[in-house]
Short mmCIF file of C-alpha atoms in Angstrom, two decimals:
data_model
loop_
_atom_site.label_atom_id
_atom_site.label_comp_id
_atom_site.label_asym_id
_atom_site.label_seq_id
_atom_site.Cartn_x
_atom_site.Cartn_y
_atom_site.Cartn_z
CA MET I 22 -4.78 7.03 18.70
CA LYS I 23 -5.38 8.37 14.80
CA LEU I 24 -3.71 6.82 11.81
CA ILE I 25 -3.15 9.01 9.06
CA ILE I 26 -2.80 7.65 5.41
CA PRO I 27 -1.35 10.17 2.83
CA MET I 28 -2.58 8.45 -0.87
CA ALA I 29 -3.25 11.86 -2.98
CA GLY I 30 -0.79 10.22 -5.85
CA ARG I 31 -2.09 9.10 -8.59
CA GLY I 32 0.02 6.21 -9.22
CA THR I 33 0.97 6.75 -12.55
CA ARG I 34 3.48 4.09 -12.76
CA VAL I 35 0.42 1.51 -12.17
CA ARG I 36 -1.50 3.25 -14.98
CA PRO I 37 -3.81 1.93 -16.51
CA HIS I 38 -5.45 0.78 -13.38
CA SER I 39 -5.17 4.00 -11.80
CA HIS I 40 -7.01 6.17 -14.42
CA THR I 41 -10.17 4.75 -12.79
CA VAL I 42 -9.19 3.60 -9.23
CA PRO I 43 -6.36 5.27 -6.76
CA LYS I 44 -3.63 2.96 -6.26
CA PRO I 45 -4.18 2.03 -2.70
CA LEU I 46 -7.49 1.00 -3.57
CA LEU I 47 -6.33 -1.64 -6.14
CA PRO I 48 -6.74 -5.41 -4.78
CA VAL I 49 -3.97 -7.54 -3.50
CA ALA I 50 -5.64 -10.96 -3.62
CA GLY I 51 -9.21 -9.83 -2.73
CA THR I 52 -8.31 -7.25 -0.22
CA MET I 53 -7.38 -3.39 -1.33
CA ILE I 54 -3.85 -2.40 -0.48
CA VAL I 55 -5.07 0.47 1.75
CA GLU I 56 -7.17 -2.11 3.89
CA ARG I 57 -4.42 -4.61 4.25
CA LEU I 58 -2.33 -1.67 6.07
CA VAL I 59 -5.20 -0.99 8.25
CA GLU I 60 -5.33 -4.55 8.97
CA THR I 61 -2.02 -4.89 9.79
CA PHE I 62 -2.10 -2.05 12.28
CA LYS I 63 -5.19 -3.41 14.02
CA ARG I 64 -3.40 -6.71 14.76
CA THR I 65 0.25 -5.69 15.22
CA LEU I 66 -0.32 -2.79 17.59
CA ASN I 67 -0.72 -2.45 20.95
CA ARG I 68 -2.94 0.34 20.92
CA ASP I 69 -6.42 0.73 19.68
CA ILE I 70 -6.87 2.92 16.20
CA THR I 71 -10.27 4.92 16.67
CA ASP I 72 -9.99 7.37 13.48
CA VAL I 73 -8.19 6.83 10.16
CA VAL I 74 -7.57 10.14 8.10
CA TYR I 75 -7.38 9.46 4.30
CA ILE I 76 -5.24 12.23 2.54
CA LEU I 77 -6.66 12.42 -0.96
CA GLY I 78 -6.00 14.04 -3.99
CA PRO I 79 -8.38 17.13 -5.21
CA ASP I 80 -10.13 14.87 -8.13
CA PHE I 81 -10.96 12.31 -6.05
CA GLY I 82 -14.69 11.79 -5.84
CA ASP I 83 -17.64 10.70 -3.17
CA ASP I 84 -17.45 7.04 -4.96
CA ILE I 85 -13.62 7.20 -3.64
CA LYS I 86 -15.08 8.31 -0.11
CA ASP I 87 -18.15 5.84 -0.05
CA MET I 88 -15.29 2.83 -0.82
CA LEU I 89 -13.28 3.98 2.14
CA ARG I 90 -15.79 4.65 4.33
CA GLU I 91 -17.17 1.24 3.95
CA MET I 92 -13.65 -0.77 4.63
CA SER I 93 -13.26 1.52 7.46
CA LYS I 94 -16.60 0.44 8.97
CA ARG I 95 -15.58 -3.10 8.46
CA GLN I 96 -12.21 -2.65 10.46
CA ASP I 97 -14.30 -0.89 13.41
CA VAL I 98 -12.63 2.63 12.70
CA ASN I 99 -13.71 6.11 12.01
CA ALA I 100 -12.83 7.59 8.30
CA LEU I 101 -11.91 11.33 8.15
CA PHE I 102 -10.79 13.08 5.05
CA GLU I 103 -8.51 15.46 4.00
CA VAL I 104 -7.46 17.05 0.68
CA GLN I 105 -3.72 17.63 -0.69
CA ALA I 106 -4.31 19.59 -3.62
CA GLU I 107 -0.23 19.49 -4.77
CA ALA I 108 2.13 17.02 -4.41
CA LEU I 109 4.86 18.48 -2.49
CA GLY I 110 6.48 15.72 -1.03
CA THR I 111 5.81 13.91 2.20
CA ALA I 112 6.12 16.36 4.99
CA HIS I 113 3.85 18.70 2.71
CA ALA I 114 1.00 15.56 2.48
CA VAL I 115 1.26 14.93 6.29
CA SER I 116 0.74 18.76 6.66
CA CYS I 117 -2.79 18.54 4.96
CA ALA I 118 -4.05 16.50 7.98
CA LYS I 119 -2.65 19.12 10.68
CA GLU I 120 -6.09 19.40 12.36
CA HIS I 121 -5.60 15.90 13.31
CA LEU I 122 -2.14 15.99 14.82
CA ASP I 123 -2.76 15.59 18.50
CA GLY I 124 -2.07 12.84 20.55
CA GLU I 125 -0.79 10.07 19.59
CA VAL I 126 -0.54 9.21 15.88
CA ILE I 127 1.11 7.16 13.12
CA ILE I 128 1.64 8.26 9.79
CA ALA I 129 1.78 5.38 7.07
CA PHE I 130 2.01 5.99 3.44
CA ALA I 131 -0.22 3.56 1.37
CA ASP I 132 2.56 2.38 -1.31
CA THR I 133 3.41 -0.90 0.46
CA ILE I 134 2.31 -4.00 2.12
CA PHE I 135 4.07 -5.03 5.69
CA ASP I 136 3.70 -7.50 8.21
CA SER I 137 5.34 -8.83 11.31
CA GLU I 138 4.94 -11.88 13.22
CA GLU I 139 5.41 -10.16 16.80
CA PRO I 140 3.32 -7.17 17.77
CA PHE I 141 4.69 -3.87 17.93
CA GLU I 142 5.73 -2.36 21.70
CA LEU I 143 5.49 0.93 21.37
CA GLY I 144 6.82 1.85 24.89
CA ASP I 145 7.63 5.32 25.79
CA ALA I 146 9.30 6.79 23.02
CA ASP I 147 8.87 9.71 21.26
CA SER I 148 8.66 8.37 17.99
CA VAL I 149 8.96 4.95 16.41
CA ILE I 150 10.01 4.32 13.04
CA TRP I 151 9.35 1.01 11.13
CA LEU I 152 12.40 -0.39 9.30
CA LYS I 153 13.61 -3.21 6.81
CA LYS I 154 17.31 -4.29 5.95
CA VAL I 155 17.45 -3.83 2.08
CA GLU I 156 20.10 -4.39 -0.37
CA ASP I 157 20.18 -0.96 -2.04
CA PRO I 158 19.76 1.55 0.42
CA SER I 159 20.07 4.37 -2.39
CA ARG I 160 16.67 4.26 -3.30
CA PHE I 161 15.25 4.92 0.19
CA GLY I 162 15.71 7.15 2.97
CA VAL I 163 17.66 5.25 5.29
CA ALA I 164 18.50 5.41 9.36
CA THR I 165 21.22 5.45 11.31
CA HIS I 166 21.25 3.75 14.89
CA GLU I 167 22.79 2.66 17.86
CA GLY I 168 21.15 -0.32 18.99
CA ASP I 169 17.31 0.22 18.65
CA THR I 170 17.75 3.83 19.07
CA ILE I 171 17.74 5.67 16.00
CA THR I 172 20.82 8.81 15.60
CA GLY I 173 20.00 10.09 12.36
CA PHE I 174 18.02 9.96 8.87
CA VAL I 175 19.30 10.62 5.43
CA GLU I 176 17.01 10.81 2.02
CA LYS I 177 18.64 8.33 -0.59
CA PRO I 178 22.15 8.43 0.35
CA LYS I 179 24.60 8.39 -2.39
CA GLU I 180 27.00 6.82 -0.08
CA PHE I 181 26.68 3.86 2.27
CA ILE I 182 25.76 4.43 5.98
CA SER I 183 22.85 2.32 6.58
CA ASP I 184 20.98 -0.64 4.77
CA LEU I 185 17.96 0.15 7.32
CA ALA I 186 15.24 1.64 4.93
CA ILE I 187 12.36 3.61 6.48
CA ILE I 188 9.44 1.51 4.82
CA GLY I 189 6.80 4.51 5.12
CA VAL I 190 5.46 4.12 8.75
CA TYR I 191 5.89 6.35 11.35
CA TYR I 192 4.38 6.32 15.14
CA PHE I 193 4.60 10.14 17.09
CA LYS I 194 3.65 10.14 20.92
CA ASP I 195 2.84 13.82 20.48
CA GLY I 196 1.14 14.96 17.61
CA ASN I 197 1.32 18.74 18.32
CA TYR I 198 5.10 18.92 18.68
CA PHE I 199 5.49 16.79 15.30
CA LYS I 200 2.84 19.31 13.92
CA GLU I 201 5.40 22.14 14.61
CA GLN I 202 8.28 20.19 13.14
CA ILE I 203 6.55 20.08 9.94
CA GLN I 204 5.91 23.55 9.71
CA TRP I 205 9.14 24.35 10.52
CA VAL I 206 10.18 22.56 7.18
CA LEU I 207 7.66 24.33 5.07
CA ASP I 208 8.35 27.68 6.70
CA ASN I 209 12.03 27.33 6.01
CA ASP I 210 11.65 26.27 2.65
CA ILE I 211 13.86 23.18 3.12
CA LYS I 212 13.65 20.95 0.16
CA GLY I 213 15.18 17.45 -0.72
CA PRO I 214 15.67 15.35 -3.85
CA GLY I 215 13.21 16.89 -6.69
CA GLY I 216 12.63 19.92 -4.67
CA GLU I 217 9.81 18.47 -2.53
CA TYR I 218 9.53 18.43 1.46
CA PHE I 219 10.50 15.40 3.27
CA LEU I 220 9.63 14.01 6.63
CA THR I 221 13.33 12.96 7.35
CA ASP I 222 14.04 16.86 7.65
CA ALA I 223 11.64 17.27 10.31
CA LEU I 224 12.47 13.87 12.08
CA ASP I 225 16.08 15.30 12.12
CA LYS I 226 15.32 18.35 13.84
CA MET I 227 13.45 16.27 16.43
CA ILE I 228 16.42 13.91 17.51
CA LYS I 229 18.68 17.08 17.37
CA GLU I 230 16.41 18.28 20.27
CA GLY I 231 16.87 15.19 22.15
CA LYS I 232 13.79 13.25 21.46
CA VAL I 233 14.36 9.86 21.56
CA PHE I 234 13.19 7.54 18.44
CA LYS I 235 13.26 3.53 18.63
CA THR I 236 13.08 1.33 15.61
CA ALA I 237 10.45 -1.12 14.78
CA THR I 238 11.81 -4.00 12.24
CA VAL I 239 9.40 -5.60 9.91
CA ASP I 240 9.49 -9.12 8.70
CA GLU I 241 7.97 -8.35 5.66
CA TRP I 242 7.78 -5.48 3.20
CA LEU I 243 6.23 -5.63 -0.33
CA ASP I 244 6.11 -2.94 -2.74
CA CYS I 245 3.05 -2.03 -4.78
CA GLY I 246 4.33 0.97 -6.71
CA THR I 247 4.67 -0.63 -10.11
CA LEU I 248 3.01 -3.15 -12.24
CA PRO I 249 5.66 -5.45 -11.56
CA ALA I 250 5.83 -5.18 -8.13
CA TRP I 251 2.16 -5.03 -8.06
CA LEU I 252 2.04 -8.35 -9.70
CA ASP I 253 5.04 -9.99 -7.46
CA THR I 254 3.29 -8.92 -4.13
CA THR I 255 -0.15 -10.13 -5.43
CA GLY I 256 1.70 -13.69 -6.20
CA ILE I 257 3.79 -13.62 -2.80
CA ILE I 258 0.30 -12.68 -0.56
CA THR I 259 -1.59 -15.36 -2.68
CA GLU I 260 0.98 -18.10 -2.00
CA LYS I 261 1.02 -17.31 1.40
CA GLU I 262 -2.79 -16.97 2.38
CA PHE I 263 -4.51 -19.15 -0.45
CA ASP I 264 -2.68 -22.42 -0.85
CA GLY I 265 -5.45 -24.57 -1.65
CA VAL I 266 -8.74 -23.98 -3.79
CA ASP I 267 -12.20 -26.53 -3.86
CA GLU I 268 -11.34 -27.53 -7.65
CA SER I 269 -14.60 -29.71 -7.27
CA LYS I 270 -16.27 -26.22 -8.31
CA TYR I 271 -14.37 -26.31 -11.31
CA PRO I 272 -14.56 -30.06 -12.90
CA ASP I 273 -13.60 -29.34 -16.33
CA SER I 274 -10.64 -27.01 -15.31
CA LYS I 275 -6.85 -27.40 -13.80
CA ILE I 276 -6.17 -24.95 -10.98
CA ILE I 277 -2.48 -24.75 -10.08
CA PRO I 278 -1.79 -23.09 -6.74
CA PRO I 279 -1.39 -20.96 -5.38
CA VAL I 280 -4.18 -18.96 -6.53
CA TYR I 281 -6.82 -16.61 -4.86
CA ILE I 282 -10.67 -16.79 -6.49
CA GLY I 283 -13.03 -14.43 -5.36
CA ASP I 284 -16.81 -15.15 -5.18
CA ASN I 285 -18.97 -15.93 -8.19
CA VAL I 286 -16.05 -16.69 -10.30
CA LYS I 287 -17.09 -19.12 -13.00
CA ILE I 288 -13.92 -21.10 -14.80
CA GLU I 289 -14.67 -23.46 -17.49
CA ASN I 290 -12.34 -25.60 -19.68
CA SER I 291 -9.56 -23.58 -18.43
CA THR I 292 -5.93 -23.92 -16.86
CA VAL I 293 -5.65 -21.24 -13.97
CA GLY I 294 -2.31 -21.05 -11.93
CA PRO I 295 0.20 -20.83 -10.58
CA LYS I 296 -0.16 -16.97 -8.89
CA VAL I 297 -3.14 -15.93 -10.28
CA SER I 298 -5.37 -13.55 -8.48
CA ILE I 299 -9.09 -13.60 -9.73
CA GLU I 300 -11.58 -11.08 -8.23
CA ASN I 301 -15.53 -11.61 -7.90
CA ASP I 302 -18.13 -12.12 -10.64
CA THR I 303 -15.41 -12.71 -13.38
CA VAL I 304 -15.72 -15.37 -16.08
CA ILE I 305 -12.97 -17.15 -17.56
CA LYS I 306 -13.47 -19.68 -20.48
CA ASN I 307 -11.34 -21.77 -22.70
CA SER I 308 -8.21 -20.21 -21.45
CA LYS I 309 -4.70 -20.57 -19.80
CA ILE I 310 -3.64 -18.04 -17.54
CA GLU I 311 -0.54 -17.98 -14.96
CA ASN I 312 1.12 -15.43 -12.81
CA THR I 313 -1.89 -12.85 -13.67
CA ILE I 314 -4.01 -10.54 -11.69
CA ILE I 315 -7.73 -10.27 -13.21
CA ARG I 316 -9.96 -7.97 -11.41
CA ASP I 317 -13.78 -8.17 -11.24
CA HIS I 318 -16.37 -8.33 -13.47
CA ALA I 319 -14.03 -9.60 -16.02
CA ASP I 320 -14.83 -11.97 -19.07
CA LEU I 321 -11.67 -13.87 -20.65
CA ASP I 322 -12.45 -16.30 -23.35
CA GLU I 323 -9.82 -18.17 -25.62
CA VAL I 324 -7.01 -16.08 -23.60
CA GLU I 325 -3.46 -17.23 -22.91
CA THR I 326 -1.57 -14.91 -20.66
CA GLU I 327 1.31 -15.05 -18.71
CA GLY I 328 2.52 -11.54 -16.35
CA SER I 329 -0.68 -9.77 -17.14
CA THR I 330 -2.84 -7.40 -15.57
CA ILE I 331 -6.35 -7.20 -16.73
CA GLY I 332 -8.62 -4.56 -15.03
CA ALA I 333 -12.58 -4.52 -14.04
CA HIS I 334 -15.43 -5.00 -16.44
CA THR I 335 -12.78 -5.83 -19.29
CA THR I 336 -13.64 -8.39 -22.16
CA LEU I 337 -10.79 -10.46 -23.65
CA LYS I 338 -11.13 -12.67 -26.61
CA ASN I 339 -8.69 -14.70 -28.54
CA VAL I 340 -5.72 -12.77 -26.77
CA LYS I 341 -2.42 -14.50 -26.68
CA GLY I 342 0.71 -13.33 -24.67
CA LYS I 343 1.34 -10.49 -22.05
CA VAL I 344 -1.15 -7.52 -21.81
CA ASP I 345 -1.78 -4.69 -19.05
CA VAL I 346 -5.57 -3.64 -19.89
CA GLY I 347 -7.20 -1.36 -17.86
CA ASP I 348 -10.92 -1.12 -16.39
CA HIS I 349 -13.89 -1.54 -18.71
CA SER I 350 -11.86 -2.39 -22.09
CA SER I 351 -12.32 -4.85 -24.96
CA LEU I 352 -10.05 -6.52 -26.59
CA ASN I 353 -10.52 -9.25 -29.46
CA ILE I 354 -7.52 -10.56 -31.84
CA GLU I 355 -9.47 -11.66 -34.96
#
């Protein structure tokens, strides 16, 4: 089975951090968003994923590919790459991997983190769509259904028809047939909101042709698409996975869980937590940090902050208040 992950977008809503790193490669409590996606599939699917196809932007360099190859090796999958030269919607993004659309395939957009306590049984359905009940379905593509069988799809409905949002994860038993439906959308210039080509139009055509779509609901669906969402999701994951820290490593500091602390982190004369994520090789001195993401190799001294996102290789000195600072920055408030 192939897993296809479109991730060509620049992630403008998580700038400044996406200026140097594509959004799916940003960490959430020590693990990249895209790696958490692959991990979840390997744990919850009743099929083995052998290949992961990453659909990248045209300006993504070899360093990004190397990071994805290294991550794929950790997850025991083969890494393949395709390019989406222009952002023209979800159907267009998937079409960029058309050479790999054969046999069983899963499409997963790397904007979110999801989880389920129970494994997913794909069964004999032509397609399985992952769904989550939401309060405001007008923001999402939604599925109508009868029992566990999907009857239709609507992109961002103005009137209520369903509160089951499509989370951006799809299984198809016959990749070649699915590829034909995507090509039909492109060839017929069928566009949705914003003038983009949407997968929902291809899915609707499949249902009209008698294909059987089943639902798969998730227990947890966490957004990473904006700075506040990335921060909130990191706090939730940190609380879920890291509820305790060996405070003896930081004898002159106070650690208030939940906190994620990576390797080779130094904390001196500081109060850290709750809901703080600190990546590898960071130094924190004489500071008070709460509800904040701090990426690797950062250096903080005399910093008091809450609700901040701090980039890699960044130096902060005498900073008070909320900041969103990108990689390789230096901020010293005299």
